[in-house]
Amino acid sequence: MASWPTPYILMLDRGGCSFVQKVRNAQKSGAAGVLIADNTCLCSDADCVSANGEDVCQTAEPIMADDGSGSDISIPSFLMFKKDADSVKAELRANHPVQIEMTWALPSPDDRVEYDLWTVPSDLVSRDFQKNFKEVAVALGDRAYFTPHQYIYDGVKSHCQGADGENMCFNLCTNNGRYCATDPDNDLDHGISGADVVKESLRRICIWKHYGESDGIGKEWWDYIAEFLHRCDTPDYFANDDCIKDAFKHSKIDAGTIDRCMNDSGGLTADAPNAFLDLEMAAQTRRGVVVLPTAFVNTVALRGALTVSTVFSAICAGFLDGTEPQICAQCAKCSDELSCIKNKGKCNSAIKGDSSGKVSTRTFTVSLLAVVAAFGGIGYLHWKKTRDEMRDQVRGILAEYMPLEDGGDNPAGSSPMDFARRGGTAHLIS
């Protein structure tokens, strides 16, 4: 069979080797893009499961990601659900041409964007993002609804709860092995424990319930996160009650309200379930969260090292055309979005993608002042040098030509050289 003329989109079945290797092989064969057909139905797709008569299904959408060796790959690739891929294959087997377009776009159904953040209190990767995103959340206002989530490991599925109900994972879990977290410092005897992380997770869930869920902005929630990271994010103070109270105080959160919320949800010490933690585990299963941190903007996942710029740009792209809030129009193309937002929509840095050679007003002003200061300094040094040289010349002339006789109009005991020695502070002609 003759090779297909390039460019073409190549469809491959999932399985046999890694996603990266499949796409690399396709690129070497001349493909301009790759579609990988999934070989297993989603459990939520009842029609697919029924049509294929399969007993095995996958509970969440598989994540097609770089395994760390894909730096040489330059063509795009998509993963197709089995149901969709089977329809394309049926057309191809019937010798019907199939035209496929590969495009990227965030869903933009209306004039409001919904975005979520999945992380854990001990996460280092999203620390800067959580410190700085409050300004963006407030600027977007009610046009964007935020929901923070805490990732909880299921202790029952991880066999941390023994057959006799005993906690087999010790201080990694709470509620007798039901809810767990990894040990941040990998030291079970010292520092922060997994149970400490679970407790802080529940605390943040309760803070959101009382200080953010109603408006989707959560100014106090963001304030608490920033205060906690500033004051308590160390092994000595992570679980320190006094430090937590101090963070509550500075973020204007009522400690009693949050403590009652944590206890009323089921607490963390009894051999009993916690309602809020159960809801979080169910939600993370539905979402298919396996990489931390992960943000979802209108259900589209943003994984890895989150930045204010990345998430803000994704949110602005998620609005229906023509409905973007003003802050997006003012700052989305600014190279420093956060500074633009803090300046109430005024961009003082370069515009993204602007190759016209223009510079911002701030850059021009600072550069102009620097040039003026430089020339001013050079002028002053030149003037000072010229003045000193002139004084030296005057002193030389006085020493060589002025009469040195005593008396006359000179004061007693003085000579014209006294003038030169005084640096010319008196007049020669009175």
PDB file of N, CA and C in Angstrom, residues 171-263:
ATOM      1  N   ASN A 171      -0.514   7.977  61.922  1.00  0.00           N
ATOM      2  CA  ASN A 171      -0.808   9.419  61.871  1.00  0.00           C
ATOM      3  C   ASN A 171      -0.917   9.975  60.449  1.00  0.00           C
ATOM      4  N   LEU A 172      -1.038   9.096  59.467  1.00  0.00           N
ATOM      5  CA  LEU A 172      -1.329   9.564  58.110  1.00  0.00           C
ATOM      6  C   LEU A 172      -2.821   9.792  57.902  1.00  0.00           C
ATOM      7  N   CYS A 173      -3.626   9.267  58.784  1.00  0.00           N
ATOM      8  CA  CYS A 173      -5.079   9.275  58.569  1.00  0.00           C
ATOM      9  C   CYS A 173      -5.825   9.769  59.809  1.00  0.00           C
ATOM     10  N   THR A 174      -7.083  10.132  59.573  1.00  0.00           N
ATOM     11  CA  THR A 174      -8.003  10.500  60.654  1.00  0.00           C
ATOM     12  C   THR A 174      -9.205   9.567  60.599  1.00  0.00           C
ATOM     13  N   ASN A 175     -10.093   9.721  61.545  1.00  0.00           N
ATOM     14  CA  ASN A 175     -11.337   8.943  61.594  1.00  0.00           C
ATOM     15  C   ASN A 175     -11.071   7.454  61.473  1.00  0.00           C
ATOM     16  N   ASN A 176     -10.069   7.011  62.234  1.00  0.00           N
ATOM     17  CA  ASN A 176      -9.725   5.593  62.304  1.00  0.00           C
ATOM     18  C   ASN A 176      -9.373   5.012  60.929  1.00  0.00           C
ATOM     19  N   GLY A 177      -8.602   5.782  60.153  1.00  0.00           N
ATOM     20  CA  GLY A 177      -8.105   5.272  58.872  1.00  0.00           C
ATOM     21  C   GLY A 177      -8.957   5.592  57.670  1.00  0.00           C
ATOM     22  N   ARG A 178     -10.004   6.399  57.837  1.00  0.00           N
ATOM     23  CA  ARG A 178     -10.897   6.685  56.702  1.00  0.00           C
ATOM     24  C   ARG A 178     -10.338   7.730  55.742  1.00  0.00           C
ATOM     25  N   TYR A 179      -9.753   8.810  56.271  1.00  0.00           N
ATOM     26  CA  TYR A 179      -9.316   9.941  55.441  1.00  0.00           C
ATOM     27  C   TYR A 179      -7.827  10.167  55.668  1.00  0.00           C
ATOM     28  N   CYS A 180      -7.068  10.173  54.572  1.00  0.00           N
ATOM     29  CA  CYS A 180      -5.609  10.188  54.705  1.00  0.00           C
ATOM     30  C   CYS A 180      -4.968  11.236  53.804  1.00  0.00           C
ATOM     31  N   ALA A 181      -3.710  11.530  54.098  1.00  0.00           N
ATOM     32  CA  ALA A 181      -2.878  12.398  53.274  1.00  0.00           C
ATOM     33  C   ALA A 181      -1.446  11.916  53.398  1.00  0.00           C
ATOM     34  N   THR A 182      -0.647  12.219  52.406  1.00  0.00           N
ATOM     35  CA  THR A 182       0.758  11.827  52.467  1.00  0.00           C
ATOM     36  C   THR A 182       1.504  12.713  53.468  1.00  0.00           C
ATOM     37  N   ASP A 183       2.575  12.180  54.016  1.00  0.00           N
ATOM     38  CA  ASP A 183       3.387  12.933  54.965  1.00  0.00           C
ATOM     39  C   ASP A 183       4.282  13.903  54.184  1.00  0.00           C
ATOM     40  N   PRO A 184       4.123  15.214  54.362  1.00  0.00           N
ATOM     41  CA  PRO A 184       4.883  16.180  53.556  1.00  0.00           C
ATOM     42  C   PRO A 184       6.389  16.076  53.701  1.00  0.00           C
ATOM     43  N   ASP A 185       6.870  15.750  54.897  1.00  0.00           N
ATOM     44  CA  ASP A 185       8.317  15.692  55.104  1.00  0.00           C
ATOM     45  C   ASP A 185       8.846  14.261  55.213  1.00  0.00           C
ATOM     46  N   ASN A 186       7.981  13.283  54.900  1.00  0.00           N
ATOM     47  CA  ASN A 186       8.393  11.870  54.901  1.00  0.00           C
ATOM     48  C   ASN A 186       9.033  11.436  56.215  1.00  0.00           C
ATOM     49  N   ASP A 187       8.519  11.968  57.312  1.00  0.00           N
ATOM     50  CA  ASP A 187       9.020  11.605  58.631  1.00  0.00           C
ATOM     51  C   ASP A 187       7.817  11.412  59.551  1.00  0.00           C
ATOM     52  N   LEU A 188       7.498  10.161  59.815  1.00  0.00           N
ATOM     53  CA  LEU A 188       6.299   9.861  60.599  1.00  0.00           C
ATOM     54  C   LEU A 188       6.429  10.279  62.054  1.00  0.00           C
ATOM     55  N   ASP A 189       7.644  10.451  62.518  1.00  0.00           N
ATOM     56  CA  ASP A 189       7.853  10.758  63.929  1.00  0.00           C
ATOM     57  C   ASP A 189       7.975  12.246  64.217  1.00  0.00           C
ATOM     58  N   HIS A 190       8.269  13.046  63.198  1.00  0.00           N
ATOM     59  CA  HIS A 190       8.478  14.471  63.433  1.00  0.00           C
ATOM     60  C   HIS A 190       7.810  15.294  62.331  1.00  0.00           C
ATOM     61  N   GLY A 191       7.652  16.579  62.609  1.00  0.00           N
ATOM     62  CA  GLY A 191       7.137  17.496  61.588  1.00  0.00           C
ATOM     63  C   GLY A 191       5.647  17.351  61.343  1.00  0.00           C
ATOM     64  N   ILE A 192       5.235  17.628  60.123  1.00  0.00           N
ATOM     65  CA  ILE A 192       3.825  17.616  59.736  1.00  0.00           C
ATOM     66  C   ILE A 192       3.404  16.202  59.397  1.00  0.00           C
ATOM     67  N   SER A 193       2.272  15.785  59.927  1.00  0.00           N
ATOM     68  CA  SER A 193       1.767  14.439  59.645  1.00  0.00           C
ATOM     69  C   SER A 193       0.645  14.507  58.614  1.00  0.00           C
ATOM     70  N   GLY A 194       0.307  13.347  58.056  1.00  0.00           N
ATOM     71  CA  GLY A 194      -0.810  13.291  57.118  1.00  0.00           C
ATOM     72  C   GLY A 194      -2.112  13.710  57.774  1.00  0.00           C
ATOM     73  N   ALA A 195      -2.294  13.346  59.056  1.00  0.00           N
ATOM     74  CA  ALA A 195      -3.504  13.735  59.786  1.00  0.00           C
ATOM     75  C   ALA A 195      -3.588  15.256  59.931  1.00  0.00           C
ATOM     76  N   ASP A 196      -2.445  15.913  60.112  1.00  0.00           N
ATOM     77  CA  ASP A 196      -2.428  17.387  60.184  1.00  0.00           C
ATOM     78  C   ASP A 196      -2.916  17.996  58.874  1.00  0.00           C
ATOM     79  N   VAL A 197      -2.511  17.385  57.761  1.00  0.00           N
ATOM     80  CA  VAL A 197      -2.922  17.881  56.447  1.00  0.00           C
ATOM     81  C   VAL A 197      -4.421  17.700  56.257  1.00  0.00           C
ATOM     82  N   VAL A 198      -4.947  16.547  56.673  1.00  0.00           N
ATOM     83  CA  VAL A 198      -6.390  16.306  56.568  1.00  0.00           C
ATOM     84  C   VAL A 198      -7.163  17.315  57.413  1.00  0.00           C
ATOM     85  N   LYS A 199      -6.674  17.598  58.614  1.00  0.00           N
ATOM     86  CA  LYS A 199      -7.348  18.558  59.493  1.00  0.00           C
ATOM     87  C   LYS A 199      -7.369  19.954  58.862  1.00  0.00           C
ATOM     88  N   GLU A 200      -6.255  20.373  58.305  1.00  0.00           N
ATOM     89  CA  GLU A 200      -6.209  21.684  57.654  1.00  0.00           C
ATOM     90  C   GLU A 200      -7.102  21.702  56.417  1.00  0.00           C
ATOM     91  N   SER A 201      -7.201  20.578  55.725  1.00  0.00           N
ATOM     92  CA  SER A 201      -8.096  20.485  54.565  1.00  0.00           C
ATOM     93  C   SER A 201      -9.542  20.708  54.989  1.00  0.00           C
ATOM     94  N   LEU A 202      -9.965  20.035  56.058  1.00  0.00           N
ATOM     95  CA  LEU A 202     -11.331  20.208  56.537  1.00  0.00           C
ATOM     96  C   LEU A 202     -11.567  21.645  56.996  1.00  0.00           C
ATOM     97  N   ARG A 203     -10.568  22.243  57.632  1.00  0.00           N
ATOM     98  CA  ARG A 203     -10.699  23.635  58.081  1.00  0.00           C
ATOM     99  C   ARG A 203     -10.945  24.556  56.883  1.00  0.00           C
ATOM    100  N   ARG A 204     -10.206  24.350  55.802  1.00  0.00           N
ATOM    101  CA  ARG A 204     -10.370  25.199  54.612  1.00  0.00           C
ATOM    102  C   ARG A 204     -11.715  24.969  53.933  1.00  0.00           C
ATOM    103  N   ILE A 205     -12.181  23.737  53.970  1.00  0.00           N
ATOM    104  CA  ILE A 205     -13.520  23.452  53.422  1.00  0.00           C
ATOM    105  C   ILE A 205     -14.577  24.228  54.196  1.00  0.00           C
ATOM    106  N   CYS A 206     -14.467  24.233  55.516  1.00  0.00           N
ATOM    107  CA  CYS A 206     -15.438  24.944  56.346  1.00  0.00           C
ATOM    108  C   CYS A 206     -15.336  26.458  56.162  1.00  0.00           C
ATOM    109  N   ILE A 207     -14.130  26.974  56.010  1.00  0.00           N
ATOM    110  CA  ILE A 207     -13.971  28.414  55.770  1.00  0.00           C
ATOM    111  C   ILE A 207     -14.684  28.798  54.479  1.00  0.00           C
ATOM    112  N   TRP A 208     -14.534  27.974  53.448  1.00  0.00           N
ATOM    113  CA  TRP A 208     -15.213  28.284  52.189  1.00  0.00           C
ATOM    114  C   TRP A 208     -16.735  28.202  52.347  1.00  0.00           C
ATOM    115  N   LYS A 209     -17.196  27.201  53.097  1.00  0.00           N
ATOM    116  CA  LYS A 209     -18.649  27.057  53.292  1.00  0.00           C
ATOM    117  C   LYS A 209     -19.260  28.317  53.886  1.00  0.00           C
ATOM    118  N   HIS A 210     -18.545  28.963  54.794  1.00  0.00           N
ATOM    119  CA  HIS A 210     -19.100  30.110  55.514  1.00  0.00           C
ATOM    120  C   HIS A 210     -18.661  31.458  54.951  1.00  0.00           C
ATOM    121  N   TYR A 211     -17.561  31.484  54.195  1.00  0.00           N
ATOM    122  CA  TYR A 211     -17.028  32.784  53.763  1.00  0.00           C
ATOM    123  C   TYR A 211     -16.792  32.882  52.254  1.00  0.00           C
ATOM    124  N   GLY A 212     -17.291  31.924  51.478  1.00  0.00           N
ATOM    125  CA  GLY A 212     -17.063  32.028  50.041  1.00  0.00           C
ATOM    126  C   GLY A 212     -18.125  31.402  49.176  1.00  0.00           C
ATOM    127  N   GLU A 213     -18.797  30.384  49.689  1.00  0.00           N
ATOM    128  CA  GLU A 213     -19.746  29.633  48.871  1.00  0.00           C
ATOM    129  C   GLU A 213     -20.900  30.493  48.367  1.00  0.00           C
ATOM    130  N   SER A 214     -21.296  31.490  49.128  1.00  0.00           N
ATOM    131  CA  SER A 214     -22.458  32.304  48.752  1.00  0.00           C
ATOM    132  C   SER A 214     -22.187  33.218  47.566  1.00  0.00           C
ATOM    133  N   ASP A 215     -20.949  33.713  47.417  1.00  0.00           N
ATOM    134  CA  ASP A 215     -20.668  34.643  46.323  1.00  0.00           C
ATOM    135  C   ASP A 215     -19.670  34.111  45.290  1.00  0.00           C
ATOM    136  N   GLY A 216     -18.982  33.015  45.594  1.00  0.00           N
ATOM    137  CA  GLY A 216     -18.035  32.463  44.638  1.00  0.00           C
ATOM    138  C   GLY A 216     -16.753  33.263  44.515  1.00  0.00           C
ATOM    139  N   ILE A 217     -16.555  34.235  45.400  1.00  0.00           N
ATOM    140  CA  ILE A 217     -15.328  35.044  45.399  1.00  0.00           C
ATOM    141  C   ILE A 217     -14.446  34.656  46.577  1.00  0.00           C
ATOM    142  N   GLY A 218     -15.013  34.701  47.782  1.00  0.00           N
ATOM    143  CA  GLY A 218     -14.309  34.220  48.963  1.00  0.00           C
ATOM    144  C   GLY A 218     -13.126  35.052  49.381  1.00  0.00           C
ATOM    145  N   LYS A 219     -13.333  36.358  49.510  1.00  0.00           N
ATOM    146  CA  LYS A 219     -12.224  37.239  49.881  1.00  0.00           C
ATOM    147  C   LYS A 219     -11.560  36.777  51.178  1.00  0.00           C
ATOM    148  N   GLU A 220     -12.372  36.437  52.187  1.00  0.00           N
ATOM    149  CA  GLU A 220     -11.809  35.996  53.465  1.00  0.00           C
ATOM    150  C   GLU A 220     -11.065  34.666  53.324  1.00  0.00           C
ATOM    151  N   TRP A 221     -11.562  33.795  52.437  1.00  0.00           N
ATOM    152  CA  TRP A 221     -10.886  32.512  52.217  1.00  0.00           C
ATOM    153  C   TRP A 221      -9.490  32.765  51.666  1.00  0.00           C
ATOM    154  N   TRP A 222      -9.366  33.617  50.658  1.00  0.00           N
ATOM    155  CA  TRP A 222      -8.062  33.944  50.095  1.00  0.00           C
ATOM    156  C   TRP A 222      -7.166  34.600  51.149  1.00  0.00           C
ATOM    157  N   ASP A 223      -7.759  35.470  51.965  1.00  0.00           N
ATOM    158  CA  ASP A 223      -6.978  36.126  53.021  1.00  0.00           C
ATOM    159  C   ASP A 223      -6.423  35.099  54.001  1.00  0.00           C
ATOM    160  N   TYR A 224      -7.266  34.118  54.361  1.00  0.00           N
ATOM    161  CA  TYR A 224      -6.804  33.100  55.304  1.00  0.00           C
ATOM    162  C   TYR A 224      -5.659  32.294  54.694  1.00  0.00           C
ATOM    163  N   ILE A 225      -5.778  31.910  53.430  1.00  0.00           N
ATOM    164  CA  ILE A 225      -4.723  31.134  52.783  1.00  0.00           C
ATOM    165  C   ILE A 225      -3.410  31.911  52.811  1.00  0.00           C
ATOM    166  N   ALA A 226      -3.479  33.199  52.478  1.00  0.00           N
ATOM    167  CA  ALA A 226      -2.272  34.026  52.476  1.00  0.00           C
ATOM    168  C   ALA A 226      -1.688  34.152  53.872  1.00  0.00           C
ATOM    169  N   GLU A 227      -2.546  34.344  54.883  1.00  0.00           N
ATOM    170  CA  GLU A 227      -2.068  34.468  56.256  1.00  0.00           C
ATOM    171  C   GLU A 227      -1.466  33.154  56.750  1.00  0.00           C
ATOM    172  N   PHE A 228      -2.114  32.041  56.419  1.00  0.00           N
ATOM    173  CA  PHE A 228      -1.586  30.735  56.830  1.00  0.00           C
ATOM    174  C   PHE A 228      -0.213  30.489  56.202  1.00  0.00           C
ATOM    175  N   LEU A 229      -0.085  30.764  54.911  1.00  0.00           N
ATOM    176  CA  LEU A 229       1.192  30.549  54.237  1.00  0.00           C
ATOM    177  C   LEU A 229       2.276  31.451  54.806  1.00  0.00           C
ATOM    178  N   HIS A 230       1.883  32.639  55.238  1.00  0.00           N
ATOM    179  CA  HIS A 230       2.852  33.587  55.792  1.00  0.00           C
ATOM    180  C   HIS A 230       3.267  33.225  57.219  1.00  0.00           C
ATOM    181  N   ARG A 231       2.309  32.753  58.022  1.00  0.00           N
ATOM    182  CA  ARG A 231       2.559  32.571  59.449  1.00  0.00           C
ATOM    183  C   ARG A 231       2.772  31.115  59.876  1.00  0.00           C
ATOM    184  N   CYS A 232       2.069  30.193  59.249  1.00  0.00           N
ATOM    185  CA  CYS A 232       1.983  28.835  59.804  1.00  0.00           C
ATOM    186  C   CYS A 232       2.556  27.740  58.915  1.00  0.00           C
ATOM    187  N   ASP A 233       3.030  28.071  57.745  1.00  0.00           N
ATOM    188  CA  ASP A 233       3.447  27.044  56.794  1.00  0.00           C
ATOM    189  C   ASP A 233       4.860  26.545  57.060  1.00  0.00           C
ATOM    190  N   THR A 234       5.090  26.085  58.261  1.00  0.00           N
ATOM    191  CA  THR A 234       6.360  25.477  58.649  1.00  0.00           C
ATOM    192  C   THR A 234       6.052  24.258  59.519  1.00  0.00           C
ATOM    193  N   PRO A 235       6.970  23.307  59.632  1.00  0.00           N
ATOM    194  CA  PRO A 235       6.704  22.128  60.453  1.00  0.00           C
ATOM    195  C   PRO A 235       6.350  22.455  61.908  1.00  0.00           C
ATOM    196  N   ASP A 236       6.890  23.536  62.447  1.00  0.00           N
ATOM    197  CA  ASP A 236       6.648  23.875  63.850  1.00  0.00           C
ATOM    198  C   ASP A 236       5.271  24.490  64.081  1.00  0.00           C
ATOM    199  N   TYR A 237       4.708  25.150  63.062  1.00  0.00           N
ATOM    200  CA  TYR A 237       3.472  25.902  63.279  1.00  0.00           C
ATOM    201  C   TYR A 237       2.297  25.434  62.418  1.00  0.00           C
ATOM    202  N   PHE A 238       2.512  24.445  61.550  1.00  0.00           N
ATOM    203  CA  PHE A 238       1.460  23.996  60.642  1.00  0.00           C
ATOM    204  C   PHE A 238       0.193  23.587  61.394  1.00  0.00           C
ATOM    205  N   ALA A 239       0.354  22.878  62.492  1.00  0.00           N
ATOM    206  CA  ALA A 239      -0.799  22.402  63.272  1.00  0.00           C
ATOM    207  C   ALA A 239      -0.915  23.116  64.614  1.00  0.00           C
ATOM    208  N   ASN A 240      -0.247  24.255  64.757  1.00  0.00           N
ATOM    209  CA  ASN A 240      -0.260  25.002  66.013  1.00  0.00           C
ATOM    210  C   ASN A 240      -1.554  25.804  66.145  1.00  0.00           C
ATOM    211  N   ASP A 241      -2.328  25.550  67.193  1.00  0.00           N
ATOM    212  CA  ASP A 241      -3.630  26.201  67.364  1.00  0.00           C
ATOM    213  C   ASP A 241      -3.509  27.712  67.492  1.00  0.00           C
ATOM    214  N   ASP A 242      -2.482  28.184  68.187  1.00  0.00           N
ATOM    215  CA  ASP A 242      -2.309  29.633  68.356  1.00  0.00           C
ATOM    216  C   ASP A 242      -2.014  30.310  67.018  1.00  0.00           C
ATOM    217  N   CYS A 243      -1.240  29.636  66.175  1.00  0.00           N
ATOM    218  CA  CYS A 243      -0.928  30.202  64.864  1.00  0.00           C
ATOM    219  C   CYS A 243      -2.187  30.244  63.997  1.00  0.00           C
ATOM    220  N   ILE A 244      -2.987  29.194  64.081  1.00  0.00           N
ATOM    221  CA  ILE A 244      -4.243  29.154  63.311  1.00  0.00           C
ATOM    222  C   ILE A 244      -5.168  30.286  63.763  1.00  0.00           C
ATOM    223  N   LYS A 245      -5.254  30.501  65.072  1.00  0.00           N
ATOM    224  CA  LYS A 245      -6.096  31.588  65.589  1.00  0.00           C
ATOM    225  C   LYS A 245      -5.591  32.949  65.122  1.00  0.00           C
ATOM    226  N   ASP A 246      -4.285  33.086  65.051  1.00  0.00           N
ATOM    227  CA  ASP A 246      -3.708  34.342  64.576  1.00  0.00           C
ATOM    228  C   ASP A 246      -4.062  34.574  63.102  1.00  0.00           C
ATOM    229  N   ALA A 247      -4.021  33.491  62.317  1.00  0.00           N
ATOM    230  CA  ALA A 247      -4.408  33.604  60.905  1.00  0.00           C
ATOM    231  C   ALA A 247      -5.890  33.946  60.777  1.00  0.00           C
ATOM    232  N   PHE A 248      -6.713  33.340  61.636  1.00  0.00           N
ATOM    233  CA  PHE A 248      -8.147  33.685  61.660  1.00  0.00           C
ATOM    234  C   PHE A 248      -8.336  35.177  61.946  1.00  0.00           C
ATOM    235  N   LYS A 249      -7.621  35.660  62.939  1.00  0.00           N
ATOM    236  CA  LYS A 249      -7.765  37.054  63.367  1.00  0.00           C
ATOM    237  C   LYS A 249      -7.424  38.019  62.245  1.00  0.00           C
ATOM    238  N   HIS A 250      -6.323  37.780  61.564  1.00  0.00           N
ATOM    239  CA  HIS A 250      -5.880  38.700  60.522  1.00  0.00           C
ATOM    240  C   HIS A 250      -6.724  38.584  59.251  1.00  0.00           C
ATOM    241  N   SER A 251      -7.412  37.477  59.071  1.00  0.00           N
ATOM    242  CA  SER A 251      -8.277  37.334  57.899  1.00  0.00           C
ATOM    243  C   SER A 251      -9.752  37.564  58.229  1.00  0.00           C
ATOM    244  N   LYS A 252     -10.010  38.001  59.488  1.00  0.00           N
ATOM    245  CA  LYS A 252     -11.365  38.361  59.932  1.00  0.00           C
ATOM    246  C   LYS A 252     -12.344  37.190  59.810  1.00  0.00           C
ATOM    247  N   ILE A 253     -11.897  36.030  60.301  1.00  0.00           N
ATOM    248  CA  ILE A 253     -12.717  34.818  60.307  1.00  0.00           C
ATOM    249  C   ILE A 253     -12.997  34.425  61.747  1.00  0.00           C
ATOM    250  N   ASP A 254     -14.237  34.071  62.025  1.00  0.00           N
ATOM    251  CA  ASP A 254     -14.627  33.683  63.375  1.00  0.00           C
ATOM    252  C   ASP A 254     -14.205  32.238  63.641  1.00  0.00           C
ATOM    253  N   ALA A 255     -13.291  32.066  64.570  1.00  0.00           N
ATOM    254  CA  ALA A 255     -12.751  30.736  64.860  1.00  0.00           C
ATOM    255  C   ALA A 255     -13.821  29.791  65.386  1.00  0.00           C
ATOM    256  N   GLY A 256     -14.727  30.302  66.217  1.00  0.00           N
ATOM    257  CA  GLY A 256     -15.783  29.451  66.771  1.00  0.00           C
ATOM    258  C   GLY A 256     -16.681  28.870  65.697  1.00  0.00           C
ATOM    259  N   THR A 257     -17.001  29.669  64.685  1.00  0.00           N
ATOM    260  CA  THR A 257     -17.849  29.198  63.590  1.00  0.00           C
ATOM    261  C   THR A 257     -17.181  28.052  62.837  1.00  0.00           C
ATOM    262  N   ILE A 258     -15.894  28.191  62.589  1.00  0.00           N
ATOM    263  CA  ILE A 258     -15.182  27.156  61.831  1.00  0.00           C
ATOM    264  C   ILE A 258     -15.016  25.882  62.667  1.00  0.00           C
ATOM    265  N   ASP A 259     -14.736  26.026  63.945  1.00  0.00           N
ATOM    266  CA  ASP A 259     -14.608  24.848  64.816  1.00  0.00           C
ATOM    267  C   ASP A 259     -15.922  24.078  64.880  1.00  0.00           C
ATOM    268  N   ARG A 260     -17.039  24.792  65.000  1.00  0.00           N
ATOM    269  CA  ARG A 260     -18.341  24.119  65.030  1.00  0.00           C
ATOM    270  C   ARG A 260     -18.619  23.407  63.715  1.00  0.00           C
ATOM    271  N   CYS A 261     -18.262  24.030  62.625  1.00  0.00           N
ATOM    272  CA  CYS A 261     -18.457  23.420  61.307  1.00  0.00           C
ATOM    273  C   CYS A 261     -17.675  22.111  61.200  1.00  0.00           C
ATOM    274  N   MET A 262     -16.437  22.126  61.652  1.00  0.00           N
ATOM    275  CA  MET A 262     -15.605  20.928  61.570  1.00  0.00           C
ATOM    276  C   MET A 262     -16.174  19.808  62.432  1.00  0.00           C
ATOM    277  N   ASN A 263     -16.648  20.139  63.609  1.00  0.00           N
ATOM    278  CA  ASN A 263     -17.215  19.125  64.499  1.00  0.00           C
ATOM    279  C   ASN A 263     -18.564  18.619  64.001  1.00  0.00           C
TER     280      ASN A 263
END
